[in-house]
């Protein structure tokens, strides 16, 4: 829990620094509350990712160096995207919100490592043993991946709310479309880690269905129908019958509002 406490302390420190730089203006309570919450959330997601890593590697040994490359690229890309306003026309804004968002991105690295570890485990050759063990492993990996997506989705939502509140404090706030773009970039970063793992689980589920309920070499109609029905039920159990967009919208609470807001903001009325 000390990581959460440290994150709350950092968030409170950012609010105190903002107050020190603007001593004569009213304290923006909404942004201050969101900033402190984002700091605590960053500490929480760091702790959560580390625990999920220990949970996964205890069953499926994976080394950090085997999955660190793409996660580092995503994190660096996210930090650069947060600071892109420094290179855009208009006010660059101060550092308060950017520091908290960068902190949240870096705190999410362990969770990203777990997502890519899920992909590596799903792509590996199945271990010898009963087929039921493979089914149980795929179910466990999918549940873990969904929990990770929900956790990162909550962080993206909080980051978007905090950035929106901070934007309103600026002398020349950026338009609402920019907030949508900012939230969309956060969703894209999460998707960049989630989609490879999701695809690997889908492929593993389809391979398992083909092994247990083959159709290619069958000529008997009732057997074909039976295998097809049983295979479809297996895919439903493993979650392999759902699309990627449906999973992202279910797992990320901010995805659907962002899509609706983008339609309202960008399409002509």
PDB file of C-alpha atoms in Angstrom:
ATOM      1  CA  UNK A   1       0.000   0.000   0.000  1.00  0.00           C
ATOM      2  CA  UNK A   2       2.957   2.333   0.340  1.00  0.00           C
ATOM      3  CA  UNK A   3       2.956   2.814  -3.430  1.00  0.00           C
ATOM      4  CA  UNK A   4      -0.598   4.141  -3.309  1.00  0.00           C
ATOM      5  CA  UNK A   5       0.336   6.427  -0.414  1.00  0.00           C
ATOM      6  CA  UNK A   6       3.365   7.665  -2.364  1.00  0.00           C
ATOM      7  CA  UNK A   7       1.198   8.336  -5.407  1.00  0.00           C
ATOM      8  CA  UNK A   8      -1.283  10.296  -3.306  1.00  0.00           C
ATOM      9  CA  UNK A   9       1.614  12.280  -1.875  1.00  0.00           C
ATOM     10  CA  UNK A  10       2.912  13.091  -5.363  1.00  0.00           C
ATOM     11  CA  UNK A  11      -0.562  14.163  -6.481  1.00  0.00           C
ATOM     12  CA  UNK A  12      -0.945  16.371  -3.425  1.00  0.00           C
ATOM     13  CA  UNK A  13       2.524  17.810  -4.105  1.00  0.00           C
ATOM     14  CA  UNK A  14       1.523  18.744  -7.664  1.00  0.00           C
ATOM     15  CA  UNK A  15      -1.601  20.478  -6.347  1.00  0.00           C
ATOM     16  CA  UNK A  16       0.496  22.321  -3.744  1.00  0.00           C
ATOM     17  CA  UNK A  17       2.936  23.416  -6.457  1.00  0.00           C
ATOM     18  CA  UNK A  18       0.060  24.732  -8.566  1.00  0.00           C
ATOM     19  CA  UNK A  19      -1.275  26.628  -5.571  1.00  0.00           C
ATOM     20  CA  UNK A  20       2.181  28.084  -4.911  1.00  0.00           C
ATOM     21  CA  UNK A  21       2.397  29.359  -8.492  1.00  0.00           C
ATOM     22  CA  UNK A  22      -1.146  30.808  -8.352  1.00  0.00           C
ATOM     23  CA  UNK A  23      -1.447  32.064  -4.772  1.00  0.00           C
ATOM     24  CA  UNK A  24      -4.126  34.692  -5.435  1.00  0.00           C
ATOM     25  CA  UNK A  25      -6.573  32.623  -7.475  1.00  0.00           C
ATOM     26  CA  UNK A  26      -9.178  30.205  -6.104  1.00  0.00           C
ATOM     27  CA  UNK A  27      -8.062  26.633  -5.672  1.00  0.00           C
ATOM     28  CA  UNK A  28      -9.699  24.496  -8.389  1.00  0.00           C
ATOM     29  CA  UNK A  29     -11.181  21.805  -6.171  1.00  0.00           C
ATOM     30  CA  UNK A  30     -12.357  19.525  -8.988  1.00  0.00           C
ATOM     31  CA  UNK A  31      -8.960  19.377 -10.635  1.00  0.00           C
ATOM     32  CA  UNK A  32      -7.205  19.104  -7.259  1.00  0.00           C
ATOM     33  CA  UNK A  33      -9.314  16.094  -6.294  1.00  0.00           C
ATOM     34  CA  UNK A  34      -8.724  14.447  -9.680  1.00  0.00           C
ATOM     35  CA  UNK A  35      -4.984  15.150  -9.507  1.00  0.00           C
ATOM     36  CA  UNK A  36      -4.628  13.542  -6.078  1.00  0.00           C
ATOM     37  CA  UNK A  37      -6.784  10.610  -7.189  1.00  0.00           C
ATOM     38  CA  UNK A  38      -4.664  10.152 -10.317  1.00  0.00           C
ATOM     39  CA  UNK A  39      -1.503  10.060  -8.239  1.00  0.00           C
ATOM     40  CA  UNK A  40      -2.989   7.404  -5.972  1.00  0.00           C
ATOM     41  CA  UNK A  41      -4.285   5.485  -8.994  1.00  0.00           C
ATOM     42  CA  UNK A  42      -0.796   5.482 -10.514  1.00  0.00           C
ATOM     43  CA  UNK A  43       0.580   3.937  -7.341  1.00  0.00           C
ATOM     44  CA  UNK A  44      -2.270   1.436  -7.301  1.00  0.00           C
ATOM     45  CA  UNK A  45      -1.786   0.320 -10.905  1.00  0.00           C
ATOM     46  CA  UNK A  46       1.938  -0.107 -10.262  1.00  0.00           C
ATOM     47  CA  UNK A  47       1.220  -2.369  -7.295  1.00  0.00           C
ATOM     48  CA  UNK A  48      -1.500  -4.209  -9.209  1.00  0.00           C
ATOM     49  CA  UNK A  49       0.756  -4.895 -12.187  1.00  0.00           C
ATOM     50  CA  UNK A  50       3.568  -6.218 -10.019  1.00  0.00           C
ATOM     51  CA  UNK A  51       1.222  -8.585  -8.237  1.00  0.00           C
ATOM     52  CA  UNK A  52      -0.295  -9.871 -11.470  1.00  0.00           C
ATOM     53  CA  UNK A  53       3.218 -10.433 -12.824  1.00  0.00           C
ATOM     54  CA  UNK A  54       4.109 -12.536  -9.793  1.00  0.00           C
ATOM     55  CA  UNK A  55       0.821 -14.413 -10.156  1.00  0.00           C
ATOM     56  CA  UNK A  56       1.405 -15.220 -13.829  1.00  0.00           C
ATOM     57  CA  UNK A  57       5.093 -16.106 -13.662  1.00  0.00           C
ATOM     58  CA  UNK A  58       4.490 -18.425 -10.718  1.00  0.00           C
ATOM     59  CA  UNK A  59       2.547 -20.691 -13.103  1.00  0.00           C
ATOM     60  CA  UNK A  60       4.103 -19.795 -16.475  1.00  0.00           C
ATOM     61  CA  UNK A  61       7.780 -18.773 -16.188  1.00  0.00           C
ATOM     62  CA  UNK A  62       8.439 -15.654 -18.285  1.00  0.00           C
ATOM     63  CA  UNK A  63      11.433 -13.326 -18.084  1.00  0.00           C
ATOM     64  CA  UNK A  64      11.078  -9.565 -18.132  1.00  0.00           C
ATOM     65  CA  UNK A  65      13.597  -9.203 -20.958  1.00  0.00           C
ATOM     66  CA  UNK A  66      11.447 -11.450 -23.166  1.00  0.00           C
ATOM     67  CA  UNK A  67       8.537  -8.987 -23.162  1.00  0.00           C
ATOM     68  CA  UNK A  68      10.088  -5.650 -22.209  1.00  0.00           C
ATOM     69  CA  UNK A  69      10.837  -4.361 -25.731  1.00  0.00           C
ATOM     70  CA  UNK A  70       7.330  -3.513 -26.981  1.00  0.00           C
ATOM     71  CA  UNK A  71       6.254  -2.242 -23.560  1.00  0.00           C
ATOM     72  CA  UNK A  72       9.137   0.240 -23.472  1.00  0.00           C
ATOM     73  CA  UNK A  73       8.236   1.429 -26.980  1.00  0.00           C
ATOM     74  CA  UNK A  74       4.594   1.957 -25.961  1.00  0.00           C
ATOM     75  CA  UNK A  75       5.573   3.793 -22.776  1.00  0.00           C
ATOM     76  CA  UNK A  76       8.033   6.069 -24.567  1.00  0.00           C
ATOM     77  CA  UNK A  77       5.438   6.773 -27.251  1.00  0.00           C
ATOM     78  CA  UNK A  78       2.901   7.657 -24.569  1.00  0.00           C
ATOM     79  CA  UNK A  79       5.261  10.044 -22.787  1.00  0.00           C
ATOM     80  CA  UNK A  80       6.093  11.741 -26.084  1.00  0.00           C
ATOM     81  CA  UNK A  81       2.387  12.017 -26.942  1.00  0.00           C
ATOM     82  CA  UNK A  82       1.660  13.667 -23.603  1.00  0.00           C
ATOM     83  CA  UNK A  83       4.297  16.305 -24.294  1.00  0.00           C
ATOM     84  CA  UNK A  84       3.362  16.894 -27.930  1.00  0.00           C
ATOM     85  CA  UNK A  85       1.711  20.197 -26.982  1.00  0.00           C
ATOM     86  CA  UNK A  86       5.214  21.590 -26.520  1.00  0.00           C
ATOM     87  CA  UNK A  87       5.575  21.394 -30.289  1.00  0.00           C
ATOM     88  CA  UNK A  88       2.075  22.493 -31.300  1.00  0.00           C
ATOM     89  CA  UNK A  89       0.897  26.057 -31.928  1.00  0.00           C
ATOM     90  CA  UNK A  90      -0.858  27.667 -29.005  1.00  0.00           C
ATOM     91  CA  UNK A  91      -0.217  27.573 -25.266  1.00  0.00           C
ATOM     92  CA  UNK A  92       1.956  24.706 -24.149  1.00  0.00           C
ATOM     93  CA  UNK A  93       0.502  24.719 -20.642  1.00  0.00           C
ATOM     94  CA  UNK A  94       2.443  24.139 -17.460  1.00  0.00           C
ATOM     95  CA  UNK A  95       3.912  20.932 -16.191  1.00  0.00           C
ATOM     96  CA  UNK A  96       1.421  19.929 -13.495  1.00  0.00           C
ATOM     97  CA  UNK A  97      -0.940  17.725 -15.493  1.00  0.00           C
ATOM     98  CA  UNK A  98       1.805  16.383 -17.768  1.00  0.00           C
ATOM     99  CA  UNK A  99       3.800  15.116 -14.801  1.00  0.00           C
ATOM    100  CA  UNK A 100       0.836  13.191 -13.409  1.00  0.00           C
ATOM    101  CA  UNK A 101      -0.038  11.677 -16.786  1.00  0.00           C
ATOM    102  CA  UNK A 102       3.566  10.612 -17.400  1.00  0.00           C
ATOM    103  CA  UNK A 103       3.611   9.106 -13.922  1.00  0.00           C
ATOM    104  CA  UNK A 104       0.480   7.096 -14.740  1.00  0.00           C
ATOM    105  CA  UNK A 105       2.000   5.868 -18.017  1.00  0.00           C
ATOM    106  CA  UNK A 106       5.211   4.734 -16.348  1.00  0.00           C
ATOM    107  CA  UNK A 107       3.276   3.104 -13.492  1.00  0.00           C
ATOM    108  CA  UNK A 108       1.364   1.071 -16.058  1.00  0.00           C
ATOM    109  CA  UNK A 109       4.525  -0.585 -17.398  1.00  0.00           C
ATOM    110  CA  UNK A 110       4.238  -3.709 -15.171  1.00  0.00           C
ATOM    111  CA  UNK A 111       0.642  -4.211 -16.320  1.00  0.00           C
ATOM    112  CA  UNK A 112       1.798  -3.936 -19.933  1.00  0.00           C
ATOM    113  CA  UNK A 113       4.502  -6.505 -19.219  1.00  0.00           C
ATOM    114  CA  UNK A 114       1.856  -8.922 -17.959  1.00  0.00           C
ATOM    115  CA  UNK A 115      -0.217  -8.423 -21.126  1.00  0.00           C
ATOM    116  CA  UNK A 116       2.705  -9.277 -23.366  1.00  0.00           C
ATOM    117  CA  UNK A 117       3.575 -12.187 -21.068  1.00  0.00           C
ATOM    118  CA  UNK A 118       0.035 -13.489 -21.620  1.00  0.00           C
ATOM    119  CA  UNK A 119       0.694 -13.305 -25.349  1.00  0.00           C
ATOM    120  CA  UNK A 120       3.967 -15.196 -25.004  1.00  0.00           C
ATOM    121  CA  UNK A 121       2.369 -17.935 -22.910  1.00  0.00           C
ATOM    122  CA  UNK A 122      -0.558 -18.273 -25.326  1.00  0.00           C
ATOM    123  CA  UNK A 123       1.794 -18.545 -28.320  1.00  0.00           C
ATOM    124  CA  UNK A 124       4.036 -21.145 -26.686  1.00  0.00           C
ATOM    125  CA  UNK A 125       3.782 -24.833 -27.479  1.00  0.00           C
ATOM    126  CA  UNK A 126       1.249 -26.523 -25.181  1.00  0.00           C
ATOM    127  CA  UNK A 127       2.707 -28.486 -22.327  1.00  0.00           C
ATOM    128  CA  UNK A 128       2.241 -32.259 -22.269  1.00  0.00           C
ATOM    129  CA  UNK A 129      -0.756 -33.304 -20.237  1.00  0.00           C
ATOM    130  CA  UNK A 130      -4.530 -33.521 -20.320  1.00  0.00           C
ATOM    131  CA  UNK A 131      -6.343 -31.267 -22.772  1.00  0.00           C
ATOM    132  CA  UNK A 132      -8.490 -30.018 -19.916  1.00  0.00           C
ATOM    133  CA  UNK A 133      -5.392 -28.399 -18.458  1.00  0.00           C
ATOM    134  CA  UNK A 134      -5.003 -26.355 -21.648  1.00  0.00           C
ATOM    135  CA  UNK A 135      -8.626 -25.255 -21.459  1.00  0.00           C
ATOM    136  CA  UNK A 136      -8.191 -24.213 -17.834  1.00  0.00           C
ATOM    137  CA  UNK A 137      -4.995 -22.328 -18.709  1.00  0.00           C
ATOM    138  CA  UNK A 138      -6.688 -20.418 -21.541  1.00  0.00           C
ATOM    139  CA  UNK A 139      -9.615 -19.533 -19.294  1.00  0.00           C
ATOM    140  CA  UNK A 140      -7.238 -18.268 -16.630  1.00  0.00           C
ATOM    141  CA  UNK A 141      -5.243 -16.206 -19.123  1.00  0.00           C
ATOM    142  CA  UNK A 142      -8.399 -14.632 -20.576  1.00  0.00           C
ATOM    143  CA  UNK A 143      -9.727 -13.724 -17.128  1.00  0.00           C
ATOM    144  CA  UNK A 144      -6.376 -12.204 -16.247  1.00  0.00           C
ATOM    145  CA  UNK A 145      -6.285 -10.212 -19.486  1.00  0.00           C
ATOM    146  CA  UNK A 146      -9.787  -8.863 -18.907  1.00  0.00           C
ATOM    147  CA  UNK A 147      -8.867  -7.756 -15.387  1.00  0.00           C
ATOM    148  CA  UNK A 148      -5.789  -5.982 -16.721  1.00  0.00           C
ATOM    149  CA  UNK A 149      -7.840  -4.226 -19.381  1.00  0.00           C
ATOM    150  CA  UNK A 150     -10.384  -3.046 -16.822  1.00  0.00           C
ATOM    151  CA  UNK A 151      -7.626  -1.688 -14.572  1.00  0.00           C
ATOM    152  CA  UNK A 152      -5.885   0.204 -17.376  1.00  0.00           C
ATOM    153  CA  UNK A 153      -9.234   1.418 -18.690  1.00  0.00           C
ATOM    154  CA  UNK A 154      -9.968   2.995 -15.321  1.00  0.00           C
ATOM    155  CA  UNK A 155      -6.604   4.772 -15.438  1.00  0.00           C
ATOM    156  CA  UNK A 156      -7.300   6.098 -18.947  1.00  0.00           C
ATOM    157  CA  UNK A 157     -10.695   7.404 -17.823  1.00  0.00           C
ATOM    158  CA  UNK A 158      -9.203   9.171 -14.799  1.00  0.00           C
ATOM    159  CA  UNK A 159      -6.365  10.620 -16.889  1.00  0.00           C
ATOM    160  CA  UNK A 160      -8.882  11.984 -19.400  1.00  0.00           C
ATOM    161  CA  UNK A 161     -11.027  13.559 -16.682  1.00  0.00           C
ATOM    162  CA  UNK A 162      -7.994  15.099 -14.979  1.00  0.00           C
ATOM    163  CA  UNK A 163      -6.647  16.505 -18.221  1.00  0.00           C
ATOM    164  CA  UNK A 164     -10.057  17.925 -19.129  1.00  0.00           C
ATOM    165  CA  UNK A 165     -10.372  19.648 -15.747  1.00  0.00           C
ATOM    166  CA  UNK A 166      -6.838  21.010 -15.994  1.00  0.00           C
ATOM    167  CA  UNK A 167      -7.457  22.280 -19.506  1.00  0.00           C
ATOM    168  CA  UNK A 168     -10.297  24.455 -18.193  1.00  0.00           C
ATOM    169  CA  UNK A 169      -7.858  26.199 -15.852  1.00  0.00           C
ATOM    170  CA  UNK A 170      -5.700  27.476 -18.690  1.00  0.00           C
ATOM    171  CA  UNK A 171      -6.050  31.084 -19.895  1.00  0.00           C
ATOM    172  CA  UNK A 172      -6.695  29.813 -23.424  1.00  0.00           C
ATOM    173  CA  UNK A 173      -8.095  26.289 -23.098  1.00  0.00           C
ATOM    174  CA  UNK A 174      -7.836  23.981 -26.058  1.00  0.00           C
ATOM    175  CA  UNK A 175     -11.061  22.900 -27.821  1.00  0.00           C
ATOM    176  CA  UNK A 176     -13.082  19.872 -26.704  1.00  0.00           C
ATOM    177  CA  UNK A 177     -11.855  17.912 -29.727  1.00  0.00           C
ATOM    178  CA  UNK A 178      -8.364  17.991 -28.258  1.00  0.00           C
ATOM    179  CA  UNK A 179      -9.642  16.297 -25.079  1.00  0.00           C
ATOM    180  CA  UNK A 180     -11.154  13.549 -27.208  1.00  0.00           C
ATOM    181  CA  UNK A 181      -7.871  13.108 -29.060  1.00  0.00           C
ATOM    182  CA  UNK A 182      -6.022  12.943 -25.748  1.00  0.00           C
ATOM    183  CA  UNK A 183      -8.375  10.256 -24.427  1.00  0.00           C
ATOM    184  CA  UNK A 184      -8.163   8.418 -27.738  1.00  0.00           C
ATOM    185  CA  UNK A 185      -4.363   8.317 -27.522  1.00  0.00           C
ATOM    186  CA  UNK A 186      -4.615   6.803 -24.049  1.00  0.00           C
ATOM    187  CA  UNK A 187      -7.042   4.170 -25.313  1.00  0.00           C
ATOM    188  CA  UNK A 188      -4.724   3.468 -28.234  1.00  0.00           C
ATOM    189  CA  UNK A 189      -1.777   2.872 -25.903  1.00  0.00           C
ATOM    190  CA  UNK A 190      -3.805   0.362 -23.904  1.00  0.00           C
ATOM    191  CA  UNK A 191      -5.020  -1.318 -27.089  1.00  0.00           C
ATOM    192  CA  UNK A 192      -1.436  -1.612 -28.349  1.00  0.00           C
ATOM    193  CA  UNK A 193      -0.674  -3.868 -25.379  1.00  0.00           C
ATOM    194  CA  UNK A 194      -4.046  -5.614 -25.250  1.00  0.00           C
ATOM    195  CA  UNK A 195      -4.604  -6.560 -28.900  1.00  0.00           C
ATOM    196  CA  UNK A 196      -1.499  -8.804 -29.320  1.00  0.00           C
ATOM    197  CA  UNK A 197      -2.429 -10.793 -26.210  1.00  0.00           C
ATOM    198  CA  UNK A 198      -6.085 -10.977 -27.267  1.00  0.00           C
ATOM    199  CA  UNK A 199      -5.107 -12.198 -30.736  1.00  0.00           C
ATOM    200  CA  UNK A 200      -2.825 -14.874 -29.308  1.00  0.00           C
ATOM    201  CA  UNK A 201      -5.604 -16.166 -27.056  1.00  0.00           C
ATOM    202  CA  UNK A 202      -8.027 -16.217 -29.985  1.00  0.00           C
ATOM    203  CA  UNK A 203      -5.582 -18.203 -32.100  1.00  0.00           C
ATOM    204  CA  UNK A 204      -4.941 -20.678 -29.291  1.00  0.00           C
ATOM    205  CA  UNK A 205      -8.673 -21.188 -28.763  1.00  0.00           C
ATOM    206  CA  UNK A 206      -9.236 -21.788 -32.475  1.00  0.00           C
ATOM    207  CA  UNK A 207      -6.365 -24.293 -32.617  1.00  0.00           C
ATOM    208  CA  UNK A 208      -7.756 -26.118 -29.608  1.00  0.00           C
ATOM    209  CA  UNK A 209     -11.178 -26.293 -31.212  1.00  0.00           C
ATOM    210  CA  UNK A 210      -9.656 -27.734 -34.372  1.00  0.00           C
ATOM    211  CA  UNK A 211      -7.867 -30.412 -32.356  1.00  0.00           C
ATOM    212  CA  UNK A 212     -10.842 -31.436 -30.241  1.00  0.00           C
ATOM    213  CA  UNK A 213     -13.607 -31.107 -32.819  1.00  0.00           C
ATOM    214  CA  UNK A 214     -12.061 -31.460 -36.304  1.00  0.00           C
ATOM    215  CA  UNK A 215     -14.223 -30.927 -39.362  1.00  0.00           C
ATOM    216  CA  UNK A 216     -11.864 -31.174 -42.343  1.00  0.00           C
ATOM    217  CA  UNK A 217     -11.779 -34.960 -42.685  1.00  0.00           C
ATOM    218  CA  UNK A 218     -15.395 -35.679 -41.795  1.00  0.00           C
ATOM    219  CA  UNK A 219     -17.973 -36.868 -44.319  1.00  0.00           C
ATOM    220  CA  UNK A 220     -20.837 -37.883 -42.047  1.00  0.00           C
ATOM    221  CA  UNK A 221     -23.436 -35.128 -41.742  1.00  0.00           C
ATOM    222  CA  UNK A 222     -24.568 -35.749 -38.140  1.00  0.00           C
ATOM    223  CA  UNK A 223     -20.953 -35.957 -36.960  1.00  0.00           C
ATOM    224  CA  UNK A 224     -20.118 -32.697 -38.733  1.00  0.00           C
ATOM    225  CA  UNK A 225     -23.058 -30.941 -37.091  1.00  0.00           C
ATOM    226  CA  UNK A 226     -22.183 -32.376 -33.694  1.00  0.00           C
ATOM    227  CA  UNK A 227     -18.535 -31.329 -33.930  1.00  0.00           C
ATOM    228  CA  UNK A 228     -19.473 -27.899 -35.241  1.00  0.00           C
ATOM    229  CA  UNK A 229     -21.920 -27.314 -32.378  1.00  0.00           C
ATOM    230  CA  UNK A 230     -19.508 -28.597 -29.750  1.00  0.00           C
ATOM    231  CA  UNK A 231     -16.688 -26.502 -31.213  1.00  0.00           C
ATOM    232  CA  UNK A 232     -18.877 -23.420 -31.163  1.00  0.00           C
ATOM    233  CA  UNK A 233     -19.727 -24.036 -27.506  1.00  0.00           C
ATOM    234  CA  UNK A 234     -16.037 -24.398 -26.692  1.00  0.00           C
ATOM    235  CA  UNK A 235     -15.273 -21.077 -28.397  1.00  0.00           C
ATOM    236  CA  UNK A 236     -18.048 -19.413 -26.407  1.00  0.00           C
ATOM    237  CA  UNK A 237     -16.625 -20.790 -23.173  1.00  0.00           C
ATOM    238  CA  UNK A 238     -13.143 -19.560 -24.095  1.00  0.00           C
ATOM    239  CA  UNK A 239     -14.471 -16.180 -25.271  1.00  0.00           C
ATOM    240  CA  UNK A 240     -13.173 -16.754 -28.798  1.00  0.00           C
ATOM    241  CA  UNK A 241     -16.505 -15.851 -30.381  1.00  0.00           C
ATOM    242  CA  UNK A 242     -16.317 -12.163 -29.411  1.00  0.00           C
ATOM    243  CA  UNK A 243     -14.834  -9.351 -31.463  1.00  0.00           C
ATOM    244  CA  UNK A 244     -11.989  -7.122 -30.389  1.00  0.00           C
ATOM    245  CA  UNK A 245     -14.068  -3.936 -30.386  1.00  0.00           C
ATOM    246  CA  UNK A 246     -16.694  -5.489 -28.128  1.00  0.00           C
ATOM    247  CA  UNK A 247     -14.031  -6.609 -25.662  1.00  0.00           C
ATOM    248  CA  UNK A 248     -12.377  -3.191 -25.640  1.00  0.00           C
ATOM    249  CA  UNK A 249     -15.665  -1.381 -25.058  1.00  0.00           C
ATOM    250  CA  UNK A 250     -16.654  -3.780 -22.291  1.00  0.00           C
ATOM    251  CA  UNK A 251     -13.255  -3.570 -20.611  1.00  0.00           C
ATOM    252  CA  UNK A 252     -12.597   0.161 -20.995  1.00  0.00           C
ATOM    253  CA  UNK A 253     -15.365   2.292 -19.550  1.00  0.00           C
ATOM    254  CA  UNK A 254     -14.044   5.366 -21.358  1.00  0.00           C
ATOM    255  CA  UNK A 255     -14.070   3.847 -24.854  1.00  0.00           C
ATOM    256  CA  UNK A 256     -17.790   4.156 -25.628  1.00  0.00           C
ATOM    257  CA  UNK A 257     -18.137   7.762 -24.342  1.00  0.00           C
ATOM    258  CA  UNK A 258     -15.065   8.745 -26.348  1.00  0.00           C
ATOM    259  CA  UNK A 259     -16.537   7.285 -29.519  1.00  0.00           C
ATOM    260  CA  UNK A 260     -19.875   9.002 -28.912  1.00  0.00           C
ATOM    261  CA  UNK A 261     -18.162  12.293 -28.082  1.00  0.00           C
ATOM    262  CA  UNK A 262     -16.011  12.073 -31.181  1.00  0.00           C
ATOM    263  CA  UNK A 263     -19.095  11.660 -33.360  1.00  0.00           C
ATOM    264  CA  UNK A 264     -20.767  14.641 -31.706  1.00  0.00           C
ATOM    265  CA  UNK A 265     -17.660  16.830 -31.858  1.00  0.00           C
ATOM    266  CA  UNK A 266     -16.325  16.130 -35.336  1.00  0.00           C
ATOM    267  CA  UNK A 267     -19.342  15.383 -37.508  1.00  0.00           C
ATOM    268  CA  UNK A 268     -21.294  18.345 -38.904  1.00  0.00           C
ATOM    269  CA  UNK A 269     -24.675  19.030 -37.284  1.00  0.00           C
TER     270      UNK A 269
END
